[in-house]
Short mmCIF file of C-alpha atoms in Angstrom, two decimals:
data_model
loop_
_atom_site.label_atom_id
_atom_site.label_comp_id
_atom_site.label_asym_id
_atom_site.label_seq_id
_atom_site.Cartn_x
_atom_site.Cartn_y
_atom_site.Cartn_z
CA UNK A 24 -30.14 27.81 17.09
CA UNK A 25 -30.98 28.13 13.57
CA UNK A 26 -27.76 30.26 12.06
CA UNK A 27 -30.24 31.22 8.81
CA UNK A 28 -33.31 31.60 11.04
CA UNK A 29 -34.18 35.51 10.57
CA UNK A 30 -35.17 37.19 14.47
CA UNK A 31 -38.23 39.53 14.11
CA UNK A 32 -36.89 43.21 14.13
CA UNK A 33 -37.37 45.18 17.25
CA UNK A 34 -40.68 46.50 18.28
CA UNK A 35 -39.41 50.16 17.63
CA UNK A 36 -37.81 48.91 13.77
CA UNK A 37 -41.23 47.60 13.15
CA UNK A 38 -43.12 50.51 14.33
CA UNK A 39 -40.84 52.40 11.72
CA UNK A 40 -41.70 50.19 8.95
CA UNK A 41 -45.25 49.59 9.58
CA UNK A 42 -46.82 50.04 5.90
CA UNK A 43 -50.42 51.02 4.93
CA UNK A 44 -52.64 48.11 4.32
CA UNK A 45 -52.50 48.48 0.90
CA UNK A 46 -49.05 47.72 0.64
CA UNK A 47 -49.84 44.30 1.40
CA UNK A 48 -52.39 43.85 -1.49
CA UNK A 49 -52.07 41.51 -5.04
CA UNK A 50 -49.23 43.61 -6.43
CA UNK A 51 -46.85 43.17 -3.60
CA UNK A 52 -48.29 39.77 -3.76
CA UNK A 53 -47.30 39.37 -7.04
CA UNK A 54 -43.68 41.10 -6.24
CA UNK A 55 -42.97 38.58 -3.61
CA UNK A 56 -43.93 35.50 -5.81
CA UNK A 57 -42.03 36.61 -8.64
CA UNK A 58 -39.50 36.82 -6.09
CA UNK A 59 -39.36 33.04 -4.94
CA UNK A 60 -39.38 31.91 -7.88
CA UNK A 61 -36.36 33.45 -8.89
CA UNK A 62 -35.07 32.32 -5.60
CA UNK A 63 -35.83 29.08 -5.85
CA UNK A 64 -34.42 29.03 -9.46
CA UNK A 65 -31.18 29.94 -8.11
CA UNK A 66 -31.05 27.45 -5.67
CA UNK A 67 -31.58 24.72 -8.21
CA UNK A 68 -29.03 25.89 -10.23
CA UNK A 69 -26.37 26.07 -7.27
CA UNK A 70 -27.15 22.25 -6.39
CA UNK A 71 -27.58 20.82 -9.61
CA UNK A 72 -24.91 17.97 -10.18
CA UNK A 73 -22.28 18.14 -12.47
CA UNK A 74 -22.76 17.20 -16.24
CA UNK A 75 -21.27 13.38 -16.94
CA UNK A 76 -17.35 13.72 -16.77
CA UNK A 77 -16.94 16.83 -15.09
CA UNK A 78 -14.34 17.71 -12.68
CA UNK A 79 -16.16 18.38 -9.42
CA UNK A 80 -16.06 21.59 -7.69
CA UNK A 81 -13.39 21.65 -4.79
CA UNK A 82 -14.16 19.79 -2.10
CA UNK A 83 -17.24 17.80 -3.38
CA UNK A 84 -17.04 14.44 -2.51
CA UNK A 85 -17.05 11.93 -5.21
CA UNK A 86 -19.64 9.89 -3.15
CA UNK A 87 -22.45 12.43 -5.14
CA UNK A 88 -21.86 11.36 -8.34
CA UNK A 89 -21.52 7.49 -7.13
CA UNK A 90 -24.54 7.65 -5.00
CA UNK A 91 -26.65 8.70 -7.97
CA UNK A 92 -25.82 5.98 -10.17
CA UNK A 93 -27.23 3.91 -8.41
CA UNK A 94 -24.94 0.40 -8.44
CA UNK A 95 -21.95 2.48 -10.00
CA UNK A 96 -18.33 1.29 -9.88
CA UNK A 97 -17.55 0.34 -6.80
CA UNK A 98 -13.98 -0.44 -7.42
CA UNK A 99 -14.23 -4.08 -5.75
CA UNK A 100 -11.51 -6.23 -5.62
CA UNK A 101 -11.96 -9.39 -8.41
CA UNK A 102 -13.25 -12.60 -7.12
CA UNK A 103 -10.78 -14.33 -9.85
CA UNK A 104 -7.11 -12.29 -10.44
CA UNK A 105 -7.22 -11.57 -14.45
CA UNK A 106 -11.28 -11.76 -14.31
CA UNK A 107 -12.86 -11.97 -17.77
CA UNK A 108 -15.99 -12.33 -18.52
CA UNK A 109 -17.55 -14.55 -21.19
CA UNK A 110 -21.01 -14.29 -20.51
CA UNK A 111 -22.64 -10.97 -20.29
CA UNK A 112 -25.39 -9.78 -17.42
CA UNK A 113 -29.17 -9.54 -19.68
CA UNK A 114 -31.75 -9.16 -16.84
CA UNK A 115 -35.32 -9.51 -18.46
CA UNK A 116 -38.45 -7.58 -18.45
CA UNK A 117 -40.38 -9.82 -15.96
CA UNK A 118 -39.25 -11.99 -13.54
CA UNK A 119 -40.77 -15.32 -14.95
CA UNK A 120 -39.20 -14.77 -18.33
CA UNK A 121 -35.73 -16.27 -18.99
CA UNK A 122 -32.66 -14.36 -19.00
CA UNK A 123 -28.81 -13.96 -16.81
CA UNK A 124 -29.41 -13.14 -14.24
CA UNK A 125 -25.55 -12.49 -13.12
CA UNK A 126 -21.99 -12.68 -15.34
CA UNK A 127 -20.10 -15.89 -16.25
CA UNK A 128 -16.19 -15.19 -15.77
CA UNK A 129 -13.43 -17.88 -17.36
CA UNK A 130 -12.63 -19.85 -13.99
CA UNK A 131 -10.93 -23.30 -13.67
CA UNK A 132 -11.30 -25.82 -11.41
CA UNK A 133 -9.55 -25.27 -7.51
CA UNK A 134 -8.92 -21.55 -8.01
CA UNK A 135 -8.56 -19.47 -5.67
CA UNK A 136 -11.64 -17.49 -4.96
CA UNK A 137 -10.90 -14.29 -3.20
CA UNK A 138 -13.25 -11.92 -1.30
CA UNK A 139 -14.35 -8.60 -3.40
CA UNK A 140 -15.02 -6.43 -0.35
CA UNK A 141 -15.00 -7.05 3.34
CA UNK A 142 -18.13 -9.20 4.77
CA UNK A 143 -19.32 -12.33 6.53
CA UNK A 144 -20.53 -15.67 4.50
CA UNK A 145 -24.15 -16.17 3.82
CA UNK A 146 -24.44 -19.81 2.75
CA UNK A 147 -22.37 -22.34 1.77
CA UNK A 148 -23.99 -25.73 0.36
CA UNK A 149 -25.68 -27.10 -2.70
CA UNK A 150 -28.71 -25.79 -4.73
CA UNK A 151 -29.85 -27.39 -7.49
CA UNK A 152 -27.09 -29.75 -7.28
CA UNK A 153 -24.25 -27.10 -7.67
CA UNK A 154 -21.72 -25.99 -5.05
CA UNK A 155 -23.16 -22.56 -3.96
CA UNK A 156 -21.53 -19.82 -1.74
CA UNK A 157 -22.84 -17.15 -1.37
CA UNK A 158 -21.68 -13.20 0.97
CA UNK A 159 -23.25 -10.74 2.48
CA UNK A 160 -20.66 -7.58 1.95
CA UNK A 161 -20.00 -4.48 3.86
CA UNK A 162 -22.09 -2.63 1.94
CA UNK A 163 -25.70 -4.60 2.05
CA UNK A 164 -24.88 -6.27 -1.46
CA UNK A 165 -26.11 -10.35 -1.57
CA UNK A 166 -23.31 -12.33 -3.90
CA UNK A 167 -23.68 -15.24 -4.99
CA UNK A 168 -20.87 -17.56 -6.87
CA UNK A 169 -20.93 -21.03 -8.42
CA UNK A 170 -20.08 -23.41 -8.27
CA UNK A 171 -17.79 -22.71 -5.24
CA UNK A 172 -16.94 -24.19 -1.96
CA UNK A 173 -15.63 -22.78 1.41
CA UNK A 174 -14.84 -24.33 4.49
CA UNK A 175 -15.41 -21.33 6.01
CA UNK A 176 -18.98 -21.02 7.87
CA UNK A 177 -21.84 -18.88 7.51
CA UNK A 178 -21.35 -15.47 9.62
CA UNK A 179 -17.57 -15.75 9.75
CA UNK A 180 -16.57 -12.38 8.68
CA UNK A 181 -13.44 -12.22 6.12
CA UNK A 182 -11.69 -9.05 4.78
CA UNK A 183 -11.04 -7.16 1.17
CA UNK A 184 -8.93 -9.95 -1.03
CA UNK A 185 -9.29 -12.78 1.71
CA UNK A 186 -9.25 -16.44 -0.07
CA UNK A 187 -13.16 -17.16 1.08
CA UNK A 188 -13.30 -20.37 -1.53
CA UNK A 189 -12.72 -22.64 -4.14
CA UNK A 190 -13.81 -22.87 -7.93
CA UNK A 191 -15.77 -25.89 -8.04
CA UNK A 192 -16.28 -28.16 -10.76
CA UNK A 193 -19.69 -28.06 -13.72
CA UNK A 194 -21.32 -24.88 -14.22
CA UNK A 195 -23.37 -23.98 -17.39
CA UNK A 196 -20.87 -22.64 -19.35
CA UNK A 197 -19.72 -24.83 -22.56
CA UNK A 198 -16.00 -23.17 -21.14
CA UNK A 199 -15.11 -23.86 -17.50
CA UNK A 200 -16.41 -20.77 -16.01
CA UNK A 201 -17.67 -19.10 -12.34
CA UNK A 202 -21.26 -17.83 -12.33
CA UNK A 203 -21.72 -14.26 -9.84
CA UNK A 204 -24.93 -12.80 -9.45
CA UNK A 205 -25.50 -9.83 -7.18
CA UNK A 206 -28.27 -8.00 -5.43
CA UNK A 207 -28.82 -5.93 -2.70
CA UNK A 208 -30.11 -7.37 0.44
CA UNK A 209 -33.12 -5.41 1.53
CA UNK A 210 -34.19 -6.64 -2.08
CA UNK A 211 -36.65 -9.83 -2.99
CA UNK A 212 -33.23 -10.64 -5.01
CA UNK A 213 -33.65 -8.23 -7.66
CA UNK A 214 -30.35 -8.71 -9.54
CA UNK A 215 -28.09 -6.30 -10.79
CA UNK A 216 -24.71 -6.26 -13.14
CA UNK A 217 -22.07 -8.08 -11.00
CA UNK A 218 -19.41 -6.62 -13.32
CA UNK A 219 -20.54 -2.78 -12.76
CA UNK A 220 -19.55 -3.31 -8.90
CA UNK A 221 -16.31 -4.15 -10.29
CA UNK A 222 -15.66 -1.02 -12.46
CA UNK A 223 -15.62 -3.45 -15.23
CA UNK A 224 -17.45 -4.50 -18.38
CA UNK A 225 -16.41 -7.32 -20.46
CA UNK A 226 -12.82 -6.67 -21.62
CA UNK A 227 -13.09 -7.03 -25.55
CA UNK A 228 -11.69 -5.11 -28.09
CA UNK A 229 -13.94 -2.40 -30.30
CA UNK A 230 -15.20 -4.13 -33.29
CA UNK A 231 -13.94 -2.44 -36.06
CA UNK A 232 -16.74 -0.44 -36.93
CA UNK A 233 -16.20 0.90 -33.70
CA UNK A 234 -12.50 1.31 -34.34
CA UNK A 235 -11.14 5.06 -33.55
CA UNK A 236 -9.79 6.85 -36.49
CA UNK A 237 -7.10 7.43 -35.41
CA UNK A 238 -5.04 6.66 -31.74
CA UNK A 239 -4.72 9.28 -29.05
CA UNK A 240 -1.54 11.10 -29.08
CA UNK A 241 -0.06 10.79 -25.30
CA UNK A 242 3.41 10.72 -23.95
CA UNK A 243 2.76 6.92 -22.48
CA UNK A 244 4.20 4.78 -25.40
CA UNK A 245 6.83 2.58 -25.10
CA UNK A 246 8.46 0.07 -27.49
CA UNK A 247 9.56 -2.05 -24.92
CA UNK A 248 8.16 -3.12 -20.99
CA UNK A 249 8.30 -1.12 -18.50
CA UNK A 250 8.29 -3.76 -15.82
CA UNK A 251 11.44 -5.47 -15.38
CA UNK A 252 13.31 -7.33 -12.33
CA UNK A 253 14.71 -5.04 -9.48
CA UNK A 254 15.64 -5.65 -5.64
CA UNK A 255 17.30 -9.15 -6.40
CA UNK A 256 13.63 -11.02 -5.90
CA UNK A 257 12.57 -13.73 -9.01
CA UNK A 258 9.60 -12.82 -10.88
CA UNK A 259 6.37 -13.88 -8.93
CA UNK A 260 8.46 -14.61 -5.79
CA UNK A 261 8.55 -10.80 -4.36
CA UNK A 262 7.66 -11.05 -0.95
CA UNK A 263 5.09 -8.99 0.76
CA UNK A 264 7.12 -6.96 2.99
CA UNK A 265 8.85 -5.18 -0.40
CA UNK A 266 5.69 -3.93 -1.64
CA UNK A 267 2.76 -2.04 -0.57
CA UNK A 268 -1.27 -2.09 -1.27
CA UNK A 269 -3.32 -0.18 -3.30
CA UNK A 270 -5.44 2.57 -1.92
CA UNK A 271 -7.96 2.26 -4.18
CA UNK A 272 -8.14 -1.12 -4.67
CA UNK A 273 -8.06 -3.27 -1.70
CA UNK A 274 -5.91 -6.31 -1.77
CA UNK A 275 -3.94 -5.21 -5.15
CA UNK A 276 -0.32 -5.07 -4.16
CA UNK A 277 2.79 -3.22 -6.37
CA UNK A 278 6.53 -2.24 -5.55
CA UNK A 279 5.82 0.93 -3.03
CA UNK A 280 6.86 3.45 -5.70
CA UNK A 281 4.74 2.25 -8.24
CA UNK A 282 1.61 1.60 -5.76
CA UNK A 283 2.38 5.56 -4.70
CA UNK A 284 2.37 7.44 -8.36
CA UNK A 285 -1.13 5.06 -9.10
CA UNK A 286 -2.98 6.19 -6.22
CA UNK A 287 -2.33 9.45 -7.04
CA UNK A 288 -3.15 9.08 -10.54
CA UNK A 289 -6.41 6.86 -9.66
CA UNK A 290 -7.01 10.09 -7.74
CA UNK A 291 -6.79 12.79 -10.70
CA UNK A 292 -8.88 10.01 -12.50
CA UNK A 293 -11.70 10.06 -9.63
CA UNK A 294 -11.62 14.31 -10.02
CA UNK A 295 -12.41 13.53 -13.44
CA UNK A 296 -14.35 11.46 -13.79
CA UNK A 297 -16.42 11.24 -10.51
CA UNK A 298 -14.42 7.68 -9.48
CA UNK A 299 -11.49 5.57 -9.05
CA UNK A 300 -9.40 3.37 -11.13
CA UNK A 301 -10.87 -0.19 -11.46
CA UNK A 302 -7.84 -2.42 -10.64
CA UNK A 303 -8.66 -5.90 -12.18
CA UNK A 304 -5.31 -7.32 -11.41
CA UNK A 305 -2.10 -5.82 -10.46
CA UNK A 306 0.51 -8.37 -8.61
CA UNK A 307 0.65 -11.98 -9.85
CA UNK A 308 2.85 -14.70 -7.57
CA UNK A 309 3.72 -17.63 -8.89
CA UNK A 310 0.71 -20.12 -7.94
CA UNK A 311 -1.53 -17.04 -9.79
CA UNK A 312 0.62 -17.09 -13.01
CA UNK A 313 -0.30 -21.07 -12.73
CA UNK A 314 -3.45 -20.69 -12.74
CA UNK A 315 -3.63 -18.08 -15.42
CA UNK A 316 -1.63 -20.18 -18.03
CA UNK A 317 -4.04 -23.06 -17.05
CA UNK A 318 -7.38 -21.31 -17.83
CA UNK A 319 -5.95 -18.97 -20.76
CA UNK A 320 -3.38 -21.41 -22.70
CA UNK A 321 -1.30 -20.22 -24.85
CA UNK A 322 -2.81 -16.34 -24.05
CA UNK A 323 -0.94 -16.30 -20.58
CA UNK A 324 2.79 -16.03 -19.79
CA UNK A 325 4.87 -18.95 -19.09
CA UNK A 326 4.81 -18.79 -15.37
CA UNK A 327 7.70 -16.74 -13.98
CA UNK A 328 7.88 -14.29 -16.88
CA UNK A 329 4.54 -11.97 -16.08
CA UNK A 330 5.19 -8.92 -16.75
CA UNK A 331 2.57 -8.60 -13.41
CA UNK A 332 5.44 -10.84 -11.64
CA UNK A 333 7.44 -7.62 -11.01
CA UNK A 334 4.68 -5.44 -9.22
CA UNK A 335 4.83 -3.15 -11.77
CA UNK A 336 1.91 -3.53 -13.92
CA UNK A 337 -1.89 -3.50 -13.64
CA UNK A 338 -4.81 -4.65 -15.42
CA UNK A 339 -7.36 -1.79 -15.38
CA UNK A 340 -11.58 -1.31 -15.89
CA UNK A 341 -13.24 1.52 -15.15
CA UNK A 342 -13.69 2.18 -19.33
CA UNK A 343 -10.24 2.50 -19.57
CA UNK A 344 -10.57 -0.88 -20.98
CA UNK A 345 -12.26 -0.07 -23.74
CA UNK A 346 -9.79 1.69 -26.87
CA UNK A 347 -11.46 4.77 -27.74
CA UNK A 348 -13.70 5.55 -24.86
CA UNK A 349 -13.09 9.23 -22.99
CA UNK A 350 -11.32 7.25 -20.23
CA UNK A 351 -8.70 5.37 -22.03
CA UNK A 352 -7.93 9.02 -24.02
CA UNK A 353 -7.37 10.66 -20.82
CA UNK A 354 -5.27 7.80 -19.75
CA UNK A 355 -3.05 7.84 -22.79
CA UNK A 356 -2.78 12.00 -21.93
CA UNK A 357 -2.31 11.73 -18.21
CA UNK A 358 -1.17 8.34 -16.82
CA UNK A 359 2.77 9.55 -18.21
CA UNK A 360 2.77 12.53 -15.97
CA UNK A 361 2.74 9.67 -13.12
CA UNK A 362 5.04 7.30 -14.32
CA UNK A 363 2.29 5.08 -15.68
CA UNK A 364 2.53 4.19 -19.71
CA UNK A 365 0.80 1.85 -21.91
CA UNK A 366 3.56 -0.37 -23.57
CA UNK A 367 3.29 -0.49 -27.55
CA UNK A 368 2.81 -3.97 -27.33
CA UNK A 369 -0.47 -3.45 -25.66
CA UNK A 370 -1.43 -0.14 -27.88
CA UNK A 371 -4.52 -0.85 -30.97
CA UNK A 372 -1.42 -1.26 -33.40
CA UNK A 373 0.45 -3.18 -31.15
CA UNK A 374 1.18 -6.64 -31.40
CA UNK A 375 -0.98 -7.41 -28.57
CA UNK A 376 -3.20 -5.13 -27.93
CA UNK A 377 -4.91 -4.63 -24.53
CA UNK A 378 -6.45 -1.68 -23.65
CA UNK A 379 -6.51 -2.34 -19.97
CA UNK A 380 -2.57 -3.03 -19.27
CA UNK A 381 -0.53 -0.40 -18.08
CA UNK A 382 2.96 -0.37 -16.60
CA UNK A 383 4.90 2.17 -14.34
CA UNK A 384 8.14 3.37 -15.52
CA UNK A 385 10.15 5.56 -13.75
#
């Protein structure tokens, strides 16, 4: 039964409010029109969405704001730990015309290559002459990486931050790099921005035309680190069992505290601005901080002295990334009242400065 489904009134009510025919002529006619539209009016006005970066009303699901974007943030976990990306997605106008059709990341040979979401393999083989694996995720998205190899076969299933692969060797990059393309699968392949499913664009600093005036004021600055060594374990040597994953970010691990005051703050981030935190790297063990100083030089820690080696500091997207945007303001307002800060090191004046790091310190 219909709960908004109106009965017709009994037979004596509408023998009491039986009306002379020329009630129901144009003006009541008109009446009633006038009426709907006014009713309809309303209507659209109580569903309309939210304007861009507006808390949503109590209980509203930030699915509605996702869902009409389209291929929004999705909050994926990185193929690559540290992912940055050197070569930028430009789809073209037509589909014969040339373009990238996907994102080049900074890769190295025999890394790791870790599942974004959960999902079964696709293919795994050569095309072209390039080591080619490509996933079918959880969510009907097609993505592709190379070159790569697996040993894993195709419709083996594999779960959020699962090694799937390897970085192979060649690619088209003048740098050692991974190429990801994405698409969804009831598509004819047509491609969209690998990095948006990611919560992240590529992690450069503003030129400085671009260059804020002036910083945001925020309670989150720090002279000095806020990670540091704690429980007796050696810096990229904590095990598992002394830490606890991300919420938000599947596969991201941090001390239990830490993890605990970021969900919740990933959560006042997603009521403001419709979804949450991008988590580009948080934990780094050992073998990771390896890799990193191989494929970044001199820009990555001596391995054993991450400040990501203590669980206590993350490597963020989601246009927090970015100094000046609306997120990375409300960050430097906010993230303190959850005992997340952005070190000065890492501020726009800082001697390093990196938008996305953030460490908890409490």
């Amino acid at each position: 039964m219909n709960p908004f489904a109106h009965d017709p009134p009994p037979r004596r009510q509408r023998h009491r409010r039986h009306r002379r025919a020329d009630d129901n002529g144009p003006g009541r006619s008109l009446i009633l029109a006038v009426l709907a539209s006014l009713l309809t009016s309303a209507l659209m006005l109580t569903i309309a969405p939210p304007a861009p970066g507006a808390t949503p009303p109590a209980g509203e699901s930030s699915q509605t704001s996702q869902a009409s974007t389209g291929s929004g943030a999705r909050n994926w976990t990185t193929p690559i730990p540290a992912m940055e990306i050197i070569g930028a997605f430009d789809l073209p106008d037509e589909p014969w015309l040339k373009g990238h059709r996907g994102i080049d990341v900074l890769a190295v040979e025999d890394e790791p290559l870790r599942a974004p979401t959960a999902g079964t393999i696709r293919f795994a083989g050569s095309v072209a002459g390039m080591d080619t694996l490509s996933i079918l995720t959880e969510s009907g998205h097609v993505l592709s990486f190379q070159p790569a190899s697996t040993s894993m076969r195709k419709g083996e299933e594999f779960s959020a931050g699962e090694r799937i692969g390897t970085v192979g060797a060649g690619g088209h990059c003048e740098r050692s790099c991974l190429h990801i393309g994405a698409w969804p699968a009831e598509t004819d392949q047509r491609y969209v921005d690998p990095g948006k499913l990611f919560g992240q664009e590529q992690s450069v600093l503003l030129p400085l035309s671009r260059k804020p005036a002036e910083e945001p004021t925020g309670g989150g600055d720090a002279t000095t680190s806020g990670a540091g060594a704690w429980g007796g374990h050696s810096n990229g040597r904590i095990p598992a069992s002394a830490m606890c994953e991300l919420a938000s970010a599947a596969g991201q691990m941090l001390r239990c505290d830490a993890q605990a005051a970021f969900d919740r703050l990933s959560r006042a981030f997603e009521a403001r601005f419709g979804s949450p935190i991008s988590v580009t790297d948080a934990y780094r063990d050992y073998a990771t901080q390896v890799i990193l100083k191989r494929r970044k030089g001199r820009m990555a820690a001596t391995p054993g002295t991450s400040n990501h080696g203590w669980a206590l500091a993350v490597d963020l997207g989601s246009g927090i990334n970015s100094f000046g945007s609306a997120q990375h303001r409300w960050m430097r307002a906010n993230a303190p009242r959850f005992g997340w800060i952005h070190p000065g090191w890492a501020r726009q004046s800082g001697s390093l400065p990196e938008p996305w790091h953030w460490e908890f310190r409490k």
